[in-house]
Tab-separated table of C-alpha atoms in Angstrom:
chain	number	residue	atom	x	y	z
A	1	UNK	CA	34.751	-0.454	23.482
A	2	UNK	CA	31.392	-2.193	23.137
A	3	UNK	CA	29.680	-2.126	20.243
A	4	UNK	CA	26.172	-3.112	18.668
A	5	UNK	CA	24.544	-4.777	15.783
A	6	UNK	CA	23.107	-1.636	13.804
A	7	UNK	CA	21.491	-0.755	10.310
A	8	UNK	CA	23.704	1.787	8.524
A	9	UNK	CA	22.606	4.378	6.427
A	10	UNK	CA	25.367	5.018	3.583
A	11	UNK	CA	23.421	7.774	1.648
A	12	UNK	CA	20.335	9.390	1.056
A	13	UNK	CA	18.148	8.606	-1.795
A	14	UNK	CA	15.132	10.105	-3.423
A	15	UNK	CA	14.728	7.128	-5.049
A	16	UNK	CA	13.182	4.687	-1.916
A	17	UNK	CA	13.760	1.272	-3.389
A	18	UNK	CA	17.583	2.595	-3.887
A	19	UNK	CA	17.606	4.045	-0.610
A	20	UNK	CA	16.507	0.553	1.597
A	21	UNK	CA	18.611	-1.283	-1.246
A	22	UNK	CA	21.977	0.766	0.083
A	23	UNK	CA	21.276	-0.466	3.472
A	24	UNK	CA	23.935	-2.192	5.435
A	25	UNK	CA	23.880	-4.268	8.881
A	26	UNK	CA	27.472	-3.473	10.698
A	27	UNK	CA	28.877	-3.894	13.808
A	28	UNK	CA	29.089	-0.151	15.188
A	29	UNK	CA	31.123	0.797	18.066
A	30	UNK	CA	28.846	2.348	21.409
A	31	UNK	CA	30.257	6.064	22.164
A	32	UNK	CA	30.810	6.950	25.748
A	33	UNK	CA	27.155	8.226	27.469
A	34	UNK	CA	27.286	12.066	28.201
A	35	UNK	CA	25.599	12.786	31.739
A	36	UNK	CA	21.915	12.935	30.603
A	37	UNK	CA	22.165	10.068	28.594
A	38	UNK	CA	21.014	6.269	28.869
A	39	UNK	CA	22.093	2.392	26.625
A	40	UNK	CA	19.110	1.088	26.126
A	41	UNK	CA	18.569	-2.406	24.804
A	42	UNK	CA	16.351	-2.598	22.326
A	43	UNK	CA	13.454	-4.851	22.144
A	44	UNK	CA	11.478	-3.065	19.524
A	45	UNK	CA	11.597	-0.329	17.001
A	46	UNK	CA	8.795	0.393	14.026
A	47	UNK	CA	9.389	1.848	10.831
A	48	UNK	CA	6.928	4.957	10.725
A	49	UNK	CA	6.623	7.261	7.838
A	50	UNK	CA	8.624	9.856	8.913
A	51	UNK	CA	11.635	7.082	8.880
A	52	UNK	CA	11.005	6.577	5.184
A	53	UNK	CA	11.213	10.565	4.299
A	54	UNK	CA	14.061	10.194	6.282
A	55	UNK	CA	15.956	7.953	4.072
A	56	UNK	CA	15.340	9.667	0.901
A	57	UNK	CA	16.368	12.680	2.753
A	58	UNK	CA	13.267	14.278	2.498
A	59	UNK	CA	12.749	14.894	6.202
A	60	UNK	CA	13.080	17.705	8.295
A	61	UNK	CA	16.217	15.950	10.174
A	62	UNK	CA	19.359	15.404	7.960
A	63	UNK	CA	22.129	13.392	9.991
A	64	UNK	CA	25.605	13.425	9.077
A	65	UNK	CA	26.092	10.235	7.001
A	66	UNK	CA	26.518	6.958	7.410
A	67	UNK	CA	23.604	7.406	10.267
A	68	UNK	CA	21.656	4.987	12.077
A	69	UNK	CA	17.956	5.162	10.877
A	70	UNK	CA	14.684	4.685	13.790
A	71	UNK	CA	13.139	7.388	15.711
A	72	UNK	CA	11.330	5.361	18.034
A	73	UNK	CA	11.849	2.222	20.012
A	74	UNK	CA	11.258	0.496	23.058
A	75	UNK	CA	13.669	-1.105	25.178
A	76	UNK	CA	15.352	-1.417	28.685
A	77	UNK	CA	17.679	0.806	30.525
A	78	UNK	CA	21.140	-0.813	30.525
A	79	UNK	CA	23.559	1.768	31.542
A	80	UNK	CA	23.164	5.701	32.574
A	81	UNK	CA	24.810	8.840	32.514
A	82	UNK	CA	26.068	10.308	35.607
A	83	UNK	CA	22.469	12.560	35.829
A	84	UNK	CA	20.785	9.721	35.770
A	85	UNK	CA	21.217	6.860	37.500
A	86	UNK	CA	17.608	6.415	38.943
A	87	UNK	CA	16.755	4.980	35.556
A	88	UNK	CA	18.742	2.146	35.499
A	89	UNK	CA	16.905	-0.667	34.536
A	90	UNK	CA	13.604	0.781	33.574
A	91	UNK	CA	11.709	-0.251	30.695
A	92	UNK	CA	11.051	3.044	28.094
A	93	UNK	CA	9.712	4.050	25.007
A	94	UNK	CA	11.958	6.060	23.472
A	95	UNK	CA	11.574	8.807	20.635
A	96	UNK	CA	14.790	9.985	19.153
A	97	UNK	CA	15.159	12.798	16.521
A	98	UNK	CA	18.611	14.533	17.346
A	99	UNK	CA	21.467	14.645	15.266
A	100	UNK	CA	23.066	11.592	16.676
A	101	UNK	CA	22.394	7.847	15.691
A	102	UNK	CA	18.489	6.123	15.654
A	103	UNK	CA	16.980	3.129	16.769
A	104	UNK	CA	17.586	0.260	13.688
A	105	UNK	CA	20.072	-0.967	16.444
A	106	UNK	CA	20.430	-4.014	18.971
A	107	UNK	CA	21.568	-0.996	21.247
A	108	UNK	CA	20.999	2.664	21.274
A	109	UNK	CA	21.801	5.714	23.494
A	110	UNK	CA	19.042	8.081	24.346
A	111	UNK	CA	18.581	11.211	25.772
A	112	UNK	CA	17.061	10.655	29.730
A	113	UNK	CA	14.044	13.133	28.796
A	114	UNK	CA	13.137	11.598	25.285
A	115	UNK	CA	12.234	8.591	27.010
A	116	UNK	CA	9.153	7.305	28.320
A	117	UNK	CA	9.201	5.067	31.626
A	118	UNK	CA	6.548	2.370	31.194
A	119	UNK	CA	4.336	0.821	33.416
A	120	UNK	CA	4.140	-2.513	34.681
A	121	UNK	CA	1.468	-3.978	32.107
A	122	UNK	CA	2.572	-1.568	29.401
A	123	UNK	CA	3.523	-4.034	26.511
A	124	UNK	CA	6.703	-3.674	25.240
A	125	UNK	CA	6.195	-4.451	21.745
A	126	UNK	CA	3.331	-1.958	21.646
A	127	UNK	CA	5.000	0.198	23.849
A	128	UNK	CA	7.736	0.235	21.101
A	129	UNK	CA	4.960	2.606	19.004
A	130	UNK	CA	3.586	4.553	22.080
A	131	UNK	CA	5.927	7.841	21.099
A	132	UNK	CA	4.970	9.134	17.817
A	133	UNK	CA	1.438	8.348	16.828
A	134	UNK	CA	-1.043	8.370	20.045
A	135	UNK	CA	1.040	11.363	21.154
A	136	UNK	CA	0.372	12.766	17.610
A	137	UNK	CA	-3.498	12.240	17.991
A	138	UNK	CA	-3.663	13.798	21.359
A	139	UNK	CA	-1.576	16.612	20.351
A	140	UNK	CA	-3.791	17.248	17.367
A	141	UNK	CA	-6.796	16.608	19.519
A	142	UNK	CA	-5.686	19.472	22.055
A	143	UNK	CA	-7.036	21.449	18.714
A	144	UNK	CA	-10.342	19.681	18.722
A	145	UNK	CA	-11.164	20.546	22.251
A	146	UNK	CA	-9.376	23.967	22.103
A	147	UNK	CA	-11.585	25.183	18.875
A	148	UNK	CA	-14.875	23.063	20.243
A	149	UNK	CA	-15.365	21.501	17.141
A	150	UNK	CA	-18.191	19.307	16.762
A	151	UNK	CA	-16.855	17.217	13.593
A	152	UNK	CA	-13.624	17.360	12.136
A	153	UNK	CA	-12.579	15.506	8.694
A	154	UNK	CA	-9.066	13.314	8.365
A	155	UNK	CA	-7.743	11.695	5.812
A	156	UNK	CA	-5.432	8.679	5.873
A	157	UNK	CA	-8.286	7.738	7.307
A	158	UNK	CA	-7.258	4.003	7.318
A	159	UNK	CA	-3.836	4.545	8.915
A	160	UNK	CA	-3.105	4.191	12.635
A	161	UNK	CA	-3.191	7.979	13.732
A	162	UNK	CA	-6.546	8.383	12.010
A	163	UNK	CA	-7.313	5.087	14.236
A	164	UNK	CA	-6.451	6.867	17.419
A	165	UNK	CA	-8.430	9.950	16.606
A	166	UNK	CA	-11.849	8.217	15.692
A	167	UNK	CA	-11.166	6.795	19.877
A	168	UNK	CA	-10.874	9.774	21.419
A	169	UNK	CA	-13.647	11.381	19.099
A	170	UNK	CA	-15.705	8.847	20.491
A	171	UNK	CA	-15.159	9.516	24.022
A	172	UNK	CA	-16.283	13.160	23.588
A	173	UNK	CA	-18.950	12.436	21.345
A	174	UNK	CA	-17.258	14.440	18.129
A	175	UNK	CA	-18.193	13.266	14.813
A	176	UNK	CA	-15.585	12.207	12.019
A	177	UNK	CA	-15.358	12.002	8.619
A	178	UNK	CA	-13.106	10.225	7.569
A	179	UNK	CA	-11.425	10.066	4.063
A	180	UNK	CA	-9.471	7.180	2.303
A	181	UNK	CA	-8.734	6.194	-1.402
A	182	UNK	CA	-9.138	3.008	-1.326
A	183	UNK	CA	-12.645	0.862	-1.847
A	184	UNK	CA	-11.299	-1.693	0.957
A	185	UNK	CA	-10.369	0.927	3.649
A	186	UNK	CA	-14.033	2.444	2.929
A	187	UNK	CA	-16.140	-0.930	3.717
A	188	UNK	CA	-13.653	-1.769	6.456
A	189	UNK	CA	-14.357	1.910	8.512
A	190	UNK	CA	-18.164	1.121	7.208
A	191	UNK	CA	-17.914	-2.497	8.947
A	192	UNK	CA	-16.861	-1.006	12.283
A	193	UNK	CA	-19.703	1.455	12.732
A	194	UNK	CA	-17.904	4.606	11.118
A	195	UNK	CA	-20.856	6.509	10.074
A	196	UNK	CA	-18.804	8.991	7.165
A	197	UNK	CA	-16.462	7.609	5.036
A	198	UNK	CA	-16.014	8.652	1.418
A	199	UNK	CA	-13.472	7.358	-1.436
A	200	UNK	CA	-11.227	9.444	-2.916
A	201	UNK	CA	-11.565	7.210	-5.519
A	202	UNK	CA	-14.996	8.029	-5.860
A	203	UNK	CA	-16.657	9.926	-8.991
A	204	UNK	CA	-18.956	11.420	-6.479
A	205	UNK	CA	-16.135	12.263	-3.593
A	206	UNK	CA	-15.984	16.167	-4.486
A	207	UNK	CA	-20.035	16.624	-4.087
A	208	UNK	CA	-20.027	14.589	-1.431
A	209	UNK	CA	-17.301	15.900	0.858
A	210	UNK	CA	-19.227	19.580	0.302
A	211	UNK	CA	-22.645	18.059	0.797
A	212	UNK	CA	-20.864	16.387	4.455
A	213	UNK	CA	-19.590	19.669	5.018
A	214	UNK	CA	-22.529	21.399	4.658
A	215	UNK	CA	-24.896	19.657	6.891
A	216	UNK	CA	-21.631	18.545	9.580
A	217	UNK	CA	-19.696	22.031	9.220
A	218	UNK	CA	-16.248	20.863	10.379
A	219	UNK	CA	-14.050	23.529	10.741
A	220	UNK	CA	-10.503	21.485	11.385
A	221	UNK	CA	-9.163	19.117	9.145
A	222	UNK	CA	-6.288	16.706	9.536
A	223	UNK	CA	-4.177	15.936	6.343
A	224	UNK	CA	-1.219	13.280	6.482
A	225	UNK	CA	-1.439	13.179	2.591
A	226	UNK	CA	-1.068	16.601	1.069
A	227	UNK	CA	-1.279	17.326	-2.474
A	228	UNK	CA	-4.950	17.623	-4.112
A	229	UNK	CA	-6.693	16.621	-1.232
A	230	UNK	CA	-5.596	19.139	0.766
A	231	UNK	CA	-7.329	21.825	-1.207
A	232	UNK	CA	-10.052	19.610	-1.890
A	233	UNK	CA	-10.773	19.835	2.102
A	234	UNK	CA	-10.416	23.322	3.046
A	235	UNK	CA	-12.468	24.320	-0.228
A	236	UNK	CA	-15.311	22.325	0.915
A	237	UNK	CA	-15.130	23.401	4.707
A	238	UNK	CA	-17.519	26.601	5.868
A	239	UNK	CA	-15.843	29.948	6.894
A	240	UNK	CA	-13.165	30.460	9.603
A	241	UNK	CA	-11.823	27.023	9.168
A	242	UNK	CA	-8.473	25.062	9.105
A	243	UNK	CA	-6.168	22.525	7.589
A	244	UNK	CA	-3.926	21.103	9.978
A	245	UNK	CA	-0.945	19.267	7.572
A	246	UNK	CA	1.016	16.416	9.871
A	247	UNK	CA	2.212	13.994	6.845
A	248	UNK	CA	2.850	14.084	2.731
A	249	UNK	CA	2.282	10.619	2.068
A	250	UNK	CA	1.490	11.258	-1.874
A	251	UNK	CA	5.175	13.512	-1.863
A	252	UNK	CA	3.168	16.062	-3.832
A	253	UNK	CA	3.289	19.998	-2.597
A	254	UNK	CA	0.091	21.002	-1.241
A	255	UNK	CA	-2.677	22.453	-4.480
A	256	UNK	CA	-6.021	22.876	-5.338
A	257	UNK	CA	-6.408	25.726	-2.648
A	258	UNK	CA	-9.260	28.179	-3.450
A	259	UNK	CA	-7.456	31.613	-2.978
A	260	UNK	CA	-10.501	33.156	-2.116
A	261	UNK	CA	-11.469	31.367	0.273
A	262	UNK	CA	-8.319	32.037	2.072
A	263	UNK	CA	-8.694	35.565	2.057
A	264	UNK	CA	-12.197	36.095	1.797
A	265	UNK	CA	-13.147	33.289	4.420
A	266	UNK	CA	-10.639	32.852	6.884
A	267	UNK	CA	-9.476	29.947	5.946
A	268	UNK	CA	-5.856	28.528	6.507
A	269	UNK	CA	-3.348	25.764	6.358
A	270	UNK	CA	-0.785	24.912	9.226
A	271	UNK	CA	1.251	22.127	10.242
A	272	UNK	CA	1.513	20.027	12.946
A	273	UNK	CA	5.040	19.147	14.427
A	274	UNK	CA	5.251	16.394	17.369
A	275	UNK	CA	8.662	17.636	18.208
A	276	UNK	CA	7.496	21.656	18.604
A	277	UNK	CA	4.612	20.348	20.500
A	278	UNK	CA	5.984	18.277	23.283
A	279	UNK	CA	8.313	21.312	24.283
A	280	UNK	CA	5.176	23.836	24.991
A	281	UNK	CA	3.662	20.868	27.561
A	282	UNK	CA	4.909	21.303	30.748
A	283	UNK	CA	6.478	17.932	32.549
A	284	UNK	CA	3.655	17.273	35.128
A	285	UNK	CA	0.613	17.844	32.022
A	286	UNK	CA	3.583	15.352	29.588
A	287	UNK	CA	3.476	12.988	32.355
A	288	UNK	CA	-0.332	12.889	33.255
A	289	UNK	CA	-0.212	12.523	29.120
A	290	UNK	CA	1.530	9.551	28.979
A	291	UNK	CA	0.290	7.887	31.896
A	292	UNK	CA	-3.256	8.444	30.105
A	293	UNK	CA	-1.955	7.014	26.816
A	294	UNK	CA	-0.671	3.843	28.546
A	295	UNK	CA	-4.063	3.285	30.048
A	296	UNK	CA	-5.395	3.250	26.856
A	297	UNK	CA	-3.418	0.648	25.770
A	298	UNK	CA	-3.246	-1.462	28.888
A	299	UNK	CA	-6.623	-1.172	29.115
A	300	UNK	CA	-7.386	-2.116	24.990
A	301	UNK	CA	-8.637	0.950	24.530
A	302	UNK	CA	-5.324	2.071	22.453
A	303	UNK	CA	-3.807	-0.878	19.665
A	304	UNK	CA	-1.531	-0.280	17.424
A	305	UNK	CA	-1.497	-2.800	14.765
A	306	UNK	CA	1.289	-4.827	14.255
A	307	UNK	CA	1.729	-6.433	10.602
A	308	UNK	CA	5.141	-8.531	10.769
A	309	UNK	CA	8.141	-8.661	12.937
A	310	UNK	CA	11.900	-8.667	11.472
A	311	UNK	CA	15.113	-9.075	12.752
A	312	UNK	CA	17.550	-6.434	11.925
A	313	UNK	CA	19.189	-8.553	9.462
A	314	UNK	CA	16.130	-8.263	6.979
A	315	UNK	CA	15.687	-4.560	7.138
A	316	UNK	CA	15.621	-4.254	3.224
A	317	UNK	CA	12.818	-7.192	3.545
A	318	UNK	CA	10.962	-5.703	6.360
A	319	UNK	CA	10.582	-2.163	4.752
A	320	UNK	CA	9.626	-3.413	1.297
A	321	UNK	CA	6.626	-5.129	3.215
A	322	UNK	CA	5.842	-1.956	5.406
A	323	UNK	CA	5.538	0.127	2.081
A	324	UNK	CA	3.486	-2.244	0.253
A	325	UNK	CA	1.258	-2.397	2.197
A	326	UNK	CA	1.736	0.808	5.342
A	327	UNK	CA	-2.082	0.154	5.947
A	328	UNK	CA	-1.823	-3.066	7.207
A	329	UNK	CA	0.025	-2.326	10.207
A	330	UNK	CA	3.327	-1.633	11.355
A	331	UNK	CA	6.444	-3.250	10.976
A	332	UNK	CA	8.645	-3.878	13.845
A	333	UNK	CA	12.389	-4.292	13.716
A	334	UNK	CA	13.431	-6.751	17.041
A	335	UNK	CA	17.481	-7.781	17.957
């Protein structure tokens, strides 16, 4: 039976530095491919936040244990399922979130429609993050467009999905503000022509978010953060207006929500889920999707940053630099 260099998973841990400590690289026999299913070779998987809720166990997806960790990759075709066969070969970017093994892996099997076939001048290494975050912005964008919004606030504001957003804000001429907490992420948005940025850092933030709100009345926001700052937004937007909640970076539970605004103003909090999203697309609007999102990156419109590269023998090194610093890019994982 074949088998493939993989990073195991022995057990969750709420504690992250003991969770990427317990990490082992073993040799992990290949299961036989159901019909439906592909081998794909991996050339490149990121770590993404949702991978490190998912080792502390804090994610919506709990695998059996030992698992393989990775929910996205990119990589080619090497063998198919029966159903299949026409995909033999192909380059894809995957995105994996069943109960079965991830992506830390020199080879992983995938389900035929969770993967992605690229184009000819798609890059593979930043085809490797095409999956979760652009498809994340556009999703979250379909809200923009649906609700007409003419400004919408994010926070985050310095992390890749953010990134995406301000692009295709631009292209239909929607303002942003954008939110970070730190005073480098501020007069690095500032440097590139981002007209509202504030610090959550900032003795002033509070006033000014209302003041923003006030003349800009944005009635969709976009937290990846939670905690404070979630209240802190939906407080200071006008009537009839939303919180959409896609990420809990701070691991804090949502707070400083202004009851009566809720019921007296129509206000509310939701949350975003990529994977209850893609199933309410149909497959000729997913494809014209993804062919639009790889234009964007052939093209330079779309970039996803890229901090370090790692083999998969230095996981534990190549996730202690991603959370150091998750701002500064991704970190890819490569055979």
């Amino acid at each position: 039976m074949k088998t493939s260099k993989s990073v195991i998973l022995p057990a969750y841990n709420d504690n992250l530095l003991r969770a990427i400590l317990g990490l082992k690289v073993e040799e992990k026999q290949i299961r036989e491919l159901q019909a439906s299913e592909v081998l794909v070779r991996m050339a490149a998987s990121p770590c993404n936040p949702s991978d490190i809720a998912f080792l502390r166990g804090g994610y919506n997806i709990i695998k059996p244990l030992p698992a393989i960790p990775g929910f996205e990759a990119s990589g080619t075709i090497v063998e198919t399922g029966t159903d299949v066969p026409r995909l033999l070969s192909k380059k894809v970017s995957c995105f994996i979130q069943g109960d079965f093994d991830g992506t830390w892996s020199d080879f992983f099997i995938a389900r035929a429609k969770d993967c992605i076939v690229l184009k000819d001048n798609m890059d593979i290494k930043q085809a490797a993050c095409l999956s979760i975050n652009p498809l994340t912005a556009y999703g979250m964008f379909e809200m923009i467009k649906e609700k007409n919004c003419n400004t919408f606030i994010q926070n985050a504001a310095g992390g890749q999905v953010p990134g995406f957003m301000r692009i295709l804000a631009k292209k239909h001429g929607i303002n942003v503000i954008n939110i970070v907490r730190k005073e480098e992420h501020l007069d690095k948005l500032l440097a590139e022509g981002n007209q509202f940025v504030l610090n959550t850092g900032s003795e002033s933030f509070e006033t000014n978010l209302q003041e923003l709100c006030k003349d800009l009345t944005p009635t969709l926001a976009f937290d990846a953060v939670g905690g404070n700052i979630t209240g802190q937004m939906l407080n200071a937007m006008p009537e009839n207006s939303q919180v959409v909640v896609y990420g809990g970076l701070s691991g804090e539970k949502v707070s400083m929500v202004d009851v009566m605004g809720i019921i007296f103003n129509k206000k509310s909090i939701s949350g975003f889920n990529l994977n209850d999203w893609i199933p309410t697309l149909s497959k000729e609007r997913f494809v014209k999707m993804t062919d639009e999102i790889q234009d964007m990156f052939i093209s330079g419109e779309f970039f996803t940053t890229i901090q370090a590269e790692f083999p998969l023998d230095d996981v534990v090194k190549g996730l202690r630099t991603y959370i150091k610093s998750m701002s500064s890019g991704k970190v890819l994982f490569v055979p």
